Tab-separated table of C-alpha atoms and ligand atoms in Angstrom:
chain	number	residue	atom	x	y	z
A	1	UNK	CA	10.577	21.565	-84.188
A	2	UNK	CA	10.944	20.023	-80.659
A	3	UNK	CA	11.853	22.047	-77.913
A	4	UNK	CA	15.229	21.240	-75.937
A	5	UNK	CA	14.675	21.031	-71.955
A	6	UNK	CA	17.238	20.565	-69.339
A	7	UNK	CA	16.131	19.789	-65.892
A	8	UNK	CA	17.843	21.112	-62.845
A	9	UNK	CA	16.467	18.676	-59.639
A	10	UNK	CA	16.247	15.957	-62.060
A	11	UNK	CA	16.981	13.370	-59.370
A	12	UNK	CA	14.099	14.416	-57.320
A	13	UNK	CA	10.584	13.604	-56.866
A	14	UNK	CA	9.228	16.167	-58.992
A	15	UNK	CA	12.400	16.287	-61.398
A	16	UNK	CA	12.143	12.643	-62.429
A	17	UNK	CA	8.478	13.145	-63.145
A	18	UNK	CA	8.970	15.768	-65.284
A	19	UNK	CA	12.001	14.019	-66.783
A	20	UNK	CA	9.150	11.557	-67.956
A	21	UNK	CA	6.689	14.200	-68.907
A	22	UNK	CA	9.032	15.796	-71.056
A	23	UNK	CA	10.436	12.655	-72.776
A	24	UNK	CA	6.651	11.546	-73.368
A	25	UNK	CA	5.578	14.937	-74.689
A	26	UNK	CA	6.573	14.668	-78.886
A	27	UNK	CA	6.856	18.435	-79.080
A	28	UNK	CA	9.458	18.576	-76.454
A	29	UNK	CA	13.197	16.795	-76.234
A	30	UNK	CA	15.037	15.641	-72.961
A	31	UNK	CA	18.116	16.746	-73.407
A	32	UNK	CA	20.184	17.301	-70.294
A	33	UNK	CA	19.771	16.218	-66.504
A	34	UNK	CA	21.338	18.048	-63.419
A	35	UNK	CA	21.521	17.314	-60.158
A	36	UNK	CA	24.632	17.762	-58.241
A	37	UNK	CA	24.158	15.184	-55.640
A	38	UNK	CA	23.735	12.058	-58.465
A	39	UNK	CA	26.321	13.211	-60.992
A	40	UNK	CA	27.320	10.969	-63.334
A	41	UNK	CA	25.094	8.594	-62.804
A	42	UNK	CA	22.516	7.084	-65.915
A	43	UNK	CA	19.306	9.142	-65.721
A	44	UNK	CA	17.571	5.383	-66.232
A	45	UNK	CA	19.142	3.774	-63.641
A	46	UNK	CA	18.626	7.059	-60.731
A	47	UNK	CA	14.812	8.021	-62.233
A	48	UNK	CA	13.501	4.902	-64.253
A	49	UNK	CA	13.167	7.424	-66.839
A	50	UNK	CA	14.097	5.735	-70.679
A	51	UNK	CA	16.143	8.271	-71.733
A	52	UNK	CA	19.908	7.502	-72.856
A	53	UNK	CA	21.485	10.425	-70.527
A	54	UNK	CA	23.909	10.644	-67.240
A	55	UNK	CA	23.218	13.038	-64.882
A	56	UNK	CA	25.653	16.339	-64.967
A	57	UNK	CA	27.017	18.927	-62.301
A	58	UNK	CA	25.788	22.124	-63.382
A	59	UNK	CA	24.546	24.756	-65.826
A	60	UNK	CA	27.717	23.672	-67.989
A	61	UNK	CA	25.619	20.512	-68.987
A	62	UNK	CA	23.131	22.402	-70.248
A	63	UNK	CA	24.944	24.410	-72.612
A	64	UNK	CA	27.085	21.421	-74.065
A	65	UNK	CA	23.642	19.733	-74.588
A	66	UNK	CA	22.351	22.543	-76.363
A	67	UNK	CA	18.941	23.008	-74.117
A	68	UNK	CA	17.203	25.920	-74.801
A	69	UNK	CA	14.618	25.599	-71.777
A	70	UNK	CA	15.452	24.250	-68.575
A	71	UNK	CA	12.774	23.290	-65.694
A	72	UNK	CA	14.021	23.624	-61.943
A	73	UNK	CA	12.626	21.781	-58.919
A	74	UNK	CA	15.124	21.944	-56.610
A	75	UNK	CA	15.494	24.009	-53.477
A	76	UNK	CA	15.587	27.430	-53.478
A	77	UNK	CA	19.680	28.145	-52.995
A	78	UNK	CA	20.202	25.915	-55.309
A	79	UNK	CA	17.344	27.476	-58.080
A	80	UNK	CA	18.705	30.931	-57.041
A	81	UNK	CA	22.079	29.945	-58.538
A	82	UNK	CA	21.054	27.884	-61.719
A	83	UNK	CA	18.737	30.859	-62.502
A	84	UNK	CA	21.695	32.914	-62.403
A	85	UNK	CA	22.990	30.896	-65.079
A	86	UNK	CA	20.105	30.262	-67.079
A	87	UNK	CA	20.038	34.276	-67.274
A	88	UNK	CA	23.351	34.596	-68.139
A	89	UNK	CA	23.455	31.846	-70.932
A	90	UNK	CA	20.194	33.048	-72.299
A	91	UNK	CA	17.937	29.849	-71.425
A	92	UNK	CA	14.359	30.529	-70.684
A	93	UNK	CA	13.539	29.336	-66.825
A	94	UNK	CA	10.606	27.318	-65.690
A	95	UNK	CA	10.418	27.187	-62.391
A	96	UNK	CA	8.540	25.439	-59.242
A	97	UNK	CA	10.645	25.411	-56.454
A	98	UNK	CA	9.294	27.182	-53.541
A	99	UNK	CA	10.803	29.772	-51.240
A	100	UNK	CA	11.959	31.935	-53.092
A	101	UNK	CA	10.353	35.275	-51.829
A	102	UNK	CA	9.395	39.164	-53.401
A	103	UNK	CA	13.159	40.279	-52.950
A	104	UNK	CA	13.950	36.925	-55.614
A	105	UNK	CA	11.037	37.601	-57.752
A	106	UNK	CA	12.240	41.617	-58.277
A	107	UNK	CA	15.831	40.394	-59.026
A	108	UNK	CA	14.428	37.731	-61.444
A	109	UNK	CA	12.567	40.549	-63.275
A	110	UNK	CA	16.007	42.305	-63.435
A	111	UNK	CA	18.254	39.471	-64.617
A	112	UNK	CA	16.076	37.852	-67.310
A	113	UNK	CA	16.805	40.028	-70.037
A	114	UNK	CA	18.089	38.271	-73.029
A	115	UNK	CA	16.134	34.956	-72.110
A	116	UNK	CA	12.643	34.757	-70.127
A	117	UNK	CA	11.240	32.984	-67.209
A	118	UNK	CA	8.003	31.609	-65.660
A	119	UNK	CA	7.834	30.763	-61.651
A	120	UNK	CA	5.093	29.454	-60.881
A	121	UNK	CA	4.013	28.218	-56.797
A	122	UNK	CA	1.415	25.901	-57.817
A	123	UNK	CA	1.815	24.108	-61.274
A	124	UNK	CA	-1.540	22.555	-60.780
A	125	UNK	CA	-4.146	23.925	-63.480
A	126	UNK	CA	-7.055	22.986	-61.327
A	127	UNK	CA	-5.283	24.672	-58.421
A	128	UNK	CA	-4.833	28.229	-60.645
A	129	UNK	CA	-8.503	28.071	-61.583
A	130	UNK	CA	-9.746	26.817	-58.027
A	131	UNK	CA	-7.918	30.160	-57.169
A	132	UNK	CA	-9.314	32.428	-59.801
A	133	UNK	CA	-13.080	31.087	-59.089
A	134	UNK	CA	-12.660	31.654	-55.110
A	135	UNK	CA	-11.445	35.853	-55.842
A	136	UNK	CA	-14.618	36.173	-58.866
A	137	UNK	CA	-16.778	34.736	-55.830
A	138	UNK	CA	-15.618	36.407	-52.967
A	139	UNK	CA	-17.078	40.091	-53.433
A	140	UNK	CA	-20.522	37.821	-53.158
A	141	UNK	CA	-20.681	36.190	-50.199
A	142	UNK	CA	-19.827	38.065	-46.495
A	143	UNK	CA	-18.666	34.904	-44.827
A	144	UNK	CA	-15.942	32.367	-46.565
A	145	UNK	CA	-13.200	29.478	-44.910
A	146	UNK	CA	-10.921	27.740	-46.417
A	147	UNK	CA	-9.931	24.489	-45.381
A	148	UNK	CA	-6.949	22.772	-47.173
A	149	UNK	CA	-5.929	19.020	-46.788
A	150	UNK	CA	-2.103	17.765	-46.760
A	151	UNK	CA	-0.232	14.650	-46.256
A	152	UNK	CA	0.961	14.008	-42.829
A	153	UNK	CA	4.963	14.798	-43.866
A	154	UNK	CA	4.138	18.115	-44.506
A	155	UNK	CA	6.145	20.446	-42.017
A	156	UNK	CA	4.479	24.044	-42.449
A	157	UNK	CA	0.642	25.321	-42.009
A	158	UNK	CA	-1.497	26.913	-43.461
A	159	UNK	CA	-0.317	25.771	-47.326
A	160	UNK	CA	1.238	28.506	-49.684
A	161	UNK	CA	-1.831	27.752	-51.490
A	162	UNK	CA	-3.810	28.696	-48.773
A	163	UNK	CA	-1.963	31.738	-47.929
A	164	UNK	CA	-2.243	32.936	-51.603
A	165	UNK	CA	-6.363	32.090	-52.213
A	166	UNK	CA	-7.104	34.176	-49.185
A	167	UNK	CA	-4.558	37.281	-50.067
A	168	UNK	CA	-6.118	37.101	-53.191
A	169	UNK	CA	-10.180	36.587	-51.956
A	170	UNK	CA	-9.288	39.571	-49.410
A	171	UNK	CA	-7.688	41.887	-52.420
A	172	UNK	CA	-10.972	41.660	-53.967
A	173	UNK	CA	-13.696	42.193	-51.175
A	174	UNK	CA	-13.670	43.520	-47.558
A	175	UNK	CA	-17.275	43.260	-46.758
A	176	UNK	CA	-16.545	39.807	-44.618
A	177	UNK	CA	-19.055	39.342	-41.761
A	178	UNK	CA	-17.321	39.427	-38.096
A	179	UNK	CA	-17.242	35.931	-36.837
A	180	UNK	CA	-19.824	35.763	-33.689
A	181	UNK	CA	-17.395	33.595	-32.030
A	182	UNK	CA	-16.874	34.589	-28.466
A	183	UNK	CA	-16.341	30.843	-26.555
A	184	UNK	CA	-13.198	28.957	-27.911
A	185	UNK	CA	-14.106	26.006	-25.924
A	186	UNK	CA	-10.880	24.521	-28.101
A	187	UNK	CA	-8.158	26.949	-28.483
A	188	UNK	CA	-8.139	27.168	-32.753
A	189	UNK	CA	-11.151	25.760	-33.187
A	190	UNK	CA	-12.318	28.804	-35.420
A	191	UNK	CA	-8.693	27.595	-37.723
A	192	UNK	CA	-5.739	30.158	-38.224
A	193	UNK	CA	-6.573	34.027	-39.531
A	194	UNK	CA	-5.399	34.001	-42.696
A	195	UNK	CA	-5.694	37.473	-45.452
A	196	UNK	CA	-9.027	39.503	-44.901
A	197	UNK	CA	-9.163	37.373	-41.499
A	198	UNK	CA	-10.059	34.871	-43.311
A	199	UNK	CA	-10.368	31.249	-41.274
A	200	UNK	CA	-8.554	28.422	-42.614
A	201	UNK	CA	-8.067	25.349	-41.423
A	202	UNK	CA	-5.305	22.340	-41.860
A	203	UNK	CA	-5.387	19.150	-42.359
A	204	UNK	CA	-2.661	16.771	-41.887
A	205	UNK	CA	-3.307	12.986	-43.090
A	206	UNK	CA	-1.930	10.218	-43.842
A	207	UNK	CA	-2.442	8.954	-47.352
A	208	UNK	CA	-3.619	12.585	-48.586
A	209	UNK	CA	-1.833	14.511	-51.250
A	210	UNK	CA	-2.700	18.318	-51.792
A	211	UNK	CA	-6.320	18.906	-51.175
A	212	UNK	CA	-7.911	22.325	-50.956
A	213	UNK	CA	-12.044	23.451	-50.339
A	214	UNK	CA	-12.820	27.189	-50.425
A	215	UNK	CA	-16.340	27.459	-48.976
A	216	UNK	CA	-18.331	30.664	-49.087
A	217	UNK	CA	-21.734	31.253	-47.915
A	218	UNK	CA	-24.422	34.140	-47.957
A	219	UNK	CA	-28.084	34.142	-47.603
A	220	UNK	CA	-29.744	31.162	-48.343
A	221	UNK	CA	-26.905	29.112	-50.118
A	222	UNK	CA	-23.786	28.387	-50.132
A	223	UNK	CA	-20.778	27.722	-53.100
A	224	UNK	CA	-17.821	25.145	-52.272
A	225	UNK	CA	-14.908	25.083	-54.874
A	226	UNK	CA	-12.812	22.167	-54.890
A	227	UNK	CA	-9.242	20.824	-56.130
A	228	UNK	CA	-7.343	17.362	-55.601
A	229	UNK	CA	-4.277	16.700	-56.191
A	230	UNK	CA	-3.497	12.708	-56.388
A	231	UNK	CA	-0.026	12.479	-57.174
A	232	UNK	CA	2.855	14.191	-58.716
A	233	UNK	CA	1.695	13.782	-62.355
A	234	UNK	CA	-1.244	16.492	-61.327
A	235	UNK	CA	1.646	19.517	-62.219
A	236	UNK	CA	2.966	18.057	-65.618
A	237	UNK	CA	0.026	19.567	-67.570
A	238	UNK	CA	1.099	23.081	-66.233
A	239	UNK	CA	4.483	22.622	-66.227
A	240	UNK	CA	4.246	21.315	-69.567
A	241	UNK	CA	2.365	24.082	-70.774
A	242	UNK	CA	4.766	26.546	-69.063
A	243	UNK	CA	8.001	24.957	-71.131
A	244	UNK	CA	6.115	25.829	-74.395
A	245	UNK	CA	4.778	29.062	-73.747
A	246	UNK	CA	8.206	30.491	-71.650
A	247	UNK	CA	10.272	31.344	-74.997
A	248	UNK	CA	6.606	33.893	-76.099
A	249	UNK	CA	7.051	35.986	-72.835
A	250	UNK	CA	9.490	38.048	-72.394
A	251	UNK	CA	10.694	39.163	-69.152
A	252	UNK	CA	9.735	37.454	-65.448
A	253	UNK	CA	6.104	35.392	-65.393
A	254	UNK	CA	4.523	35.010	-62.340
A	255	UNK	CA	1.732	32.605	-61.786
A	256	UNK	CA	0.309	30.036	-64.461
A	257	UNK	CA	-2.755	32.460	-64.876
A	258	UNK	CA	-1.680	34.757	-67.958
A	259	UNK	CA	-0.414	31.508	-69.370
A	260	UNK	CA	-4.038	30.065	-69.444
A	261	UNK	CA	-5.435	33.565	-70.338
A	262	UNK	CA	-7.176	34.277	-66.632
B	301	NAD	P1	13.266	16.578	-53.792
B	301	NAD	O1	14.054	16.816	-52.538
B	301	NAD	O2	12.696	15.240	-54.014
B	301	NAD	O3	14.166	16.954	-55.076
B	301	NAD	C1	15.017	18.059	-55.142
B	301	NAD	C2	16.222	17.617	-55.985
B	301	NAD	O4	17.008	18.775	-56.275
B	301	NAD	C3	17.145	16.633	-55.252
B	301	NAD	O5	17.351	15.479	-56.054
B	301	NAD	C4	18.442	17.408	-55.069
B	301	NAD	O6	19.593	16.583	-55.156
B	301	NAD	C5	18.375	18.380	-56.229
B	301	NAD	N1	19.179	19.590	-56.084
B	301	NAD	C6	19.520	20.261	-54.966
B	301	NAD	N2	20.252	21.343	-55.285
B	301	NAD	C7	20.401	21.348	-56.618
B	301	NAD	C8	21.021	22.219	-57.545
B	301	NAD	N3	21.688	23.301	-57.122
B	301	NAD	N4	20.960	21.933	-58.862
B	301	NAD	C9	20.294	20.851	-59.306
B	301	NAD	N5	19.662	19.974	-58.474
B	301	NAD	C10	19.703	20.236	-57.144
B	301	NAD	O7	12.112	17.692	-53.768
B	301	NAD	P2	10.760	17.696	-54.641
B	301	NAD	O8	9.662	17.085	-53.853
B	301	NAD	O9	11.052	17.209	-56.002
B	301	NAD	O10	10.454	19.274	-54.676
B	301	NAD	C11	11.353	20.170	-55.293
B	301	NAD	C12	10.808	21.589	-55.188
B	301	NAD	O11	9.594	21.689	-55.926
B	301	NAD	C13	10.446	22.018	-53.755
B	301	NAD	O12	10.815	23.378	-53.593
B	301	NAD	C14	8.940	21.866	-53.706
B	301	NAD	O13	8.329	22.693	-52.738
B	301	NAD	C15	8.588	22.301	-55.108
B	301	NAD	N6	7.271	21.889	-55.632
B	301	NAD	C16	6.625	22.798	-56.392
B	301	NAD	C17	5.417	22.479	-56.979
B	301	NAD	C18	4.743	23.506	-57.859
B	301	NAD	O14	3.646	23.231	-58.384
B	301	NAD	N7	5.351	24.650	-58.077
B	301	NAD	C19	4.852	21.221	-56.794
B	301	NAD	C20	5.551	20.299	-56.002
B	301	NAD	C21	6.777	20.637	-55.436
């Protein structure tokens, strides 16, 4: 039996594209479409998306639809609030907006009781694994940067993604060689200190998506692990994947990587 799914942020860039995920995915229904700022409008019309459906307010669109999951990429007031009601209306949650922080995460845990939810910061399967690899690796090789690789739009540096590879690389291993560094003849030329003191480096270009190299080197050889991300369509897999697996685990997910068994 298909799957109901909602989608909170359907409107947006990432919402419309998983509007058309879902309706192209024959194990999963599109039932309802939020998005506060284009109510009422048709979901074809505001997305391109052919499904017969006009955007709604709130939550309350949800319900009347019947939607058992809803996906929200919105901003994170806004996903703080229709999590809220997803708990309270027992809907399971999947979840990419970013910014939501450790204080959201432990309330999430506490609220999802009679429905679940996954949040996950980077819906990108390549991205999880590109992760996973770089913390089994790290423990082998004393030196390692990362450099990730960004349109020119984006507004914040390093990348969550980033932040998160070299929290987890430095979890793992602190046998990292001191950098022999002593003339900066360009201040930051050695990139930002990231986890561990890890260097990592960002770049912003024009006609880039989300781009990300971990390199790590020790005696004789070096390993560089890779992930591109081309367009929007790079997160449906996971977030997909995510919308099916949500109503199996109970509680707060974090991360796609107990979803894909890592
Ligand atoms: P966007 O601005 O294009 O779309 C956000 C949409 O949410 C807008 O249409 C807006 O009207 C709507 N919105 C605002 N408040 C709302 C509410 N309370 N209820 C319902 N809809 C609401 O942004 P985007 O590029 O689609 O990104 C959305 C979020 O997804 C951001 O937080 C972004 O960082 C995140 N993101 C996550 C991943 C991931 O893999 N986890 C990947 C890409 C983007």
């Amino acid at each position: 039996m298909a799957i109901d799914v909602g989608v909170f942020g359907a409107a947006g860039r990432m919402g419309r594209t998983v509007c058309e995920a879902v309706c192209a995915d024959p194990e999963l229904r599109l039932v309802a479409a939020v998005d506060p700022y284009h109510e009422g409008l048709d979901l074809r019309s505001v997305t391109g998306v052919d499904c017969d459906l006009h955007i709604g307010l709130d939550g309350g669109t949800l319900a009347e639809a019947g939607a058992t999951v809803a996906v929200d990429f919105t901003v994170a007031a806004g996903a703080r609030e229709n999590l809220h009601w997803c708990a309270e209306n027992g809907v399971h949650a999947v979840v990419g907006t970013t910014g939501l922080g450790e204080e959201d995460l432990t309330e999430l845990a506490s609220i999802f009781t009679s429905s679940n939810c996954v949040v996950a910061p980077n819906f990108a399967i390549g991205a999880v694994l590109m992760m996973r690899f770089a913390e089994l690796a790290a423990p082998w090789f004393p030196t390692a940067e990362i450099i990730e690789l960004h349109h020119d739009l984006k507004v914040d540096a390093p990348s969550g993604t980033a932040m998160l590879t070299a929290g987890r690389m430095a979890a793992v291993s602190s046998g990292w060689a001191p950098d022999p560094t002593v003339d900066h003849v360009v201040e930051g030329a050695r990139g930002g200190r990231g986890p561990g003191g890890i260097p990592i480096h960002s770049v912003r270009l024009r006609g880039l998506v989300a781009h990300q190299e971990v390199l790590l080197g020790t005696t004789g050889q070096s390993l560089t692990i890779r992930h591109d991300s081309f367009d929007r369509s790079s997160y449906m897999p996971g977030v997909l994947l995510a919308v099916k697996a949500v109503g199996e685990r109970p509680g707060l997910t974090v991360g796609l990587d107990a979803i894909l068994g890592l």
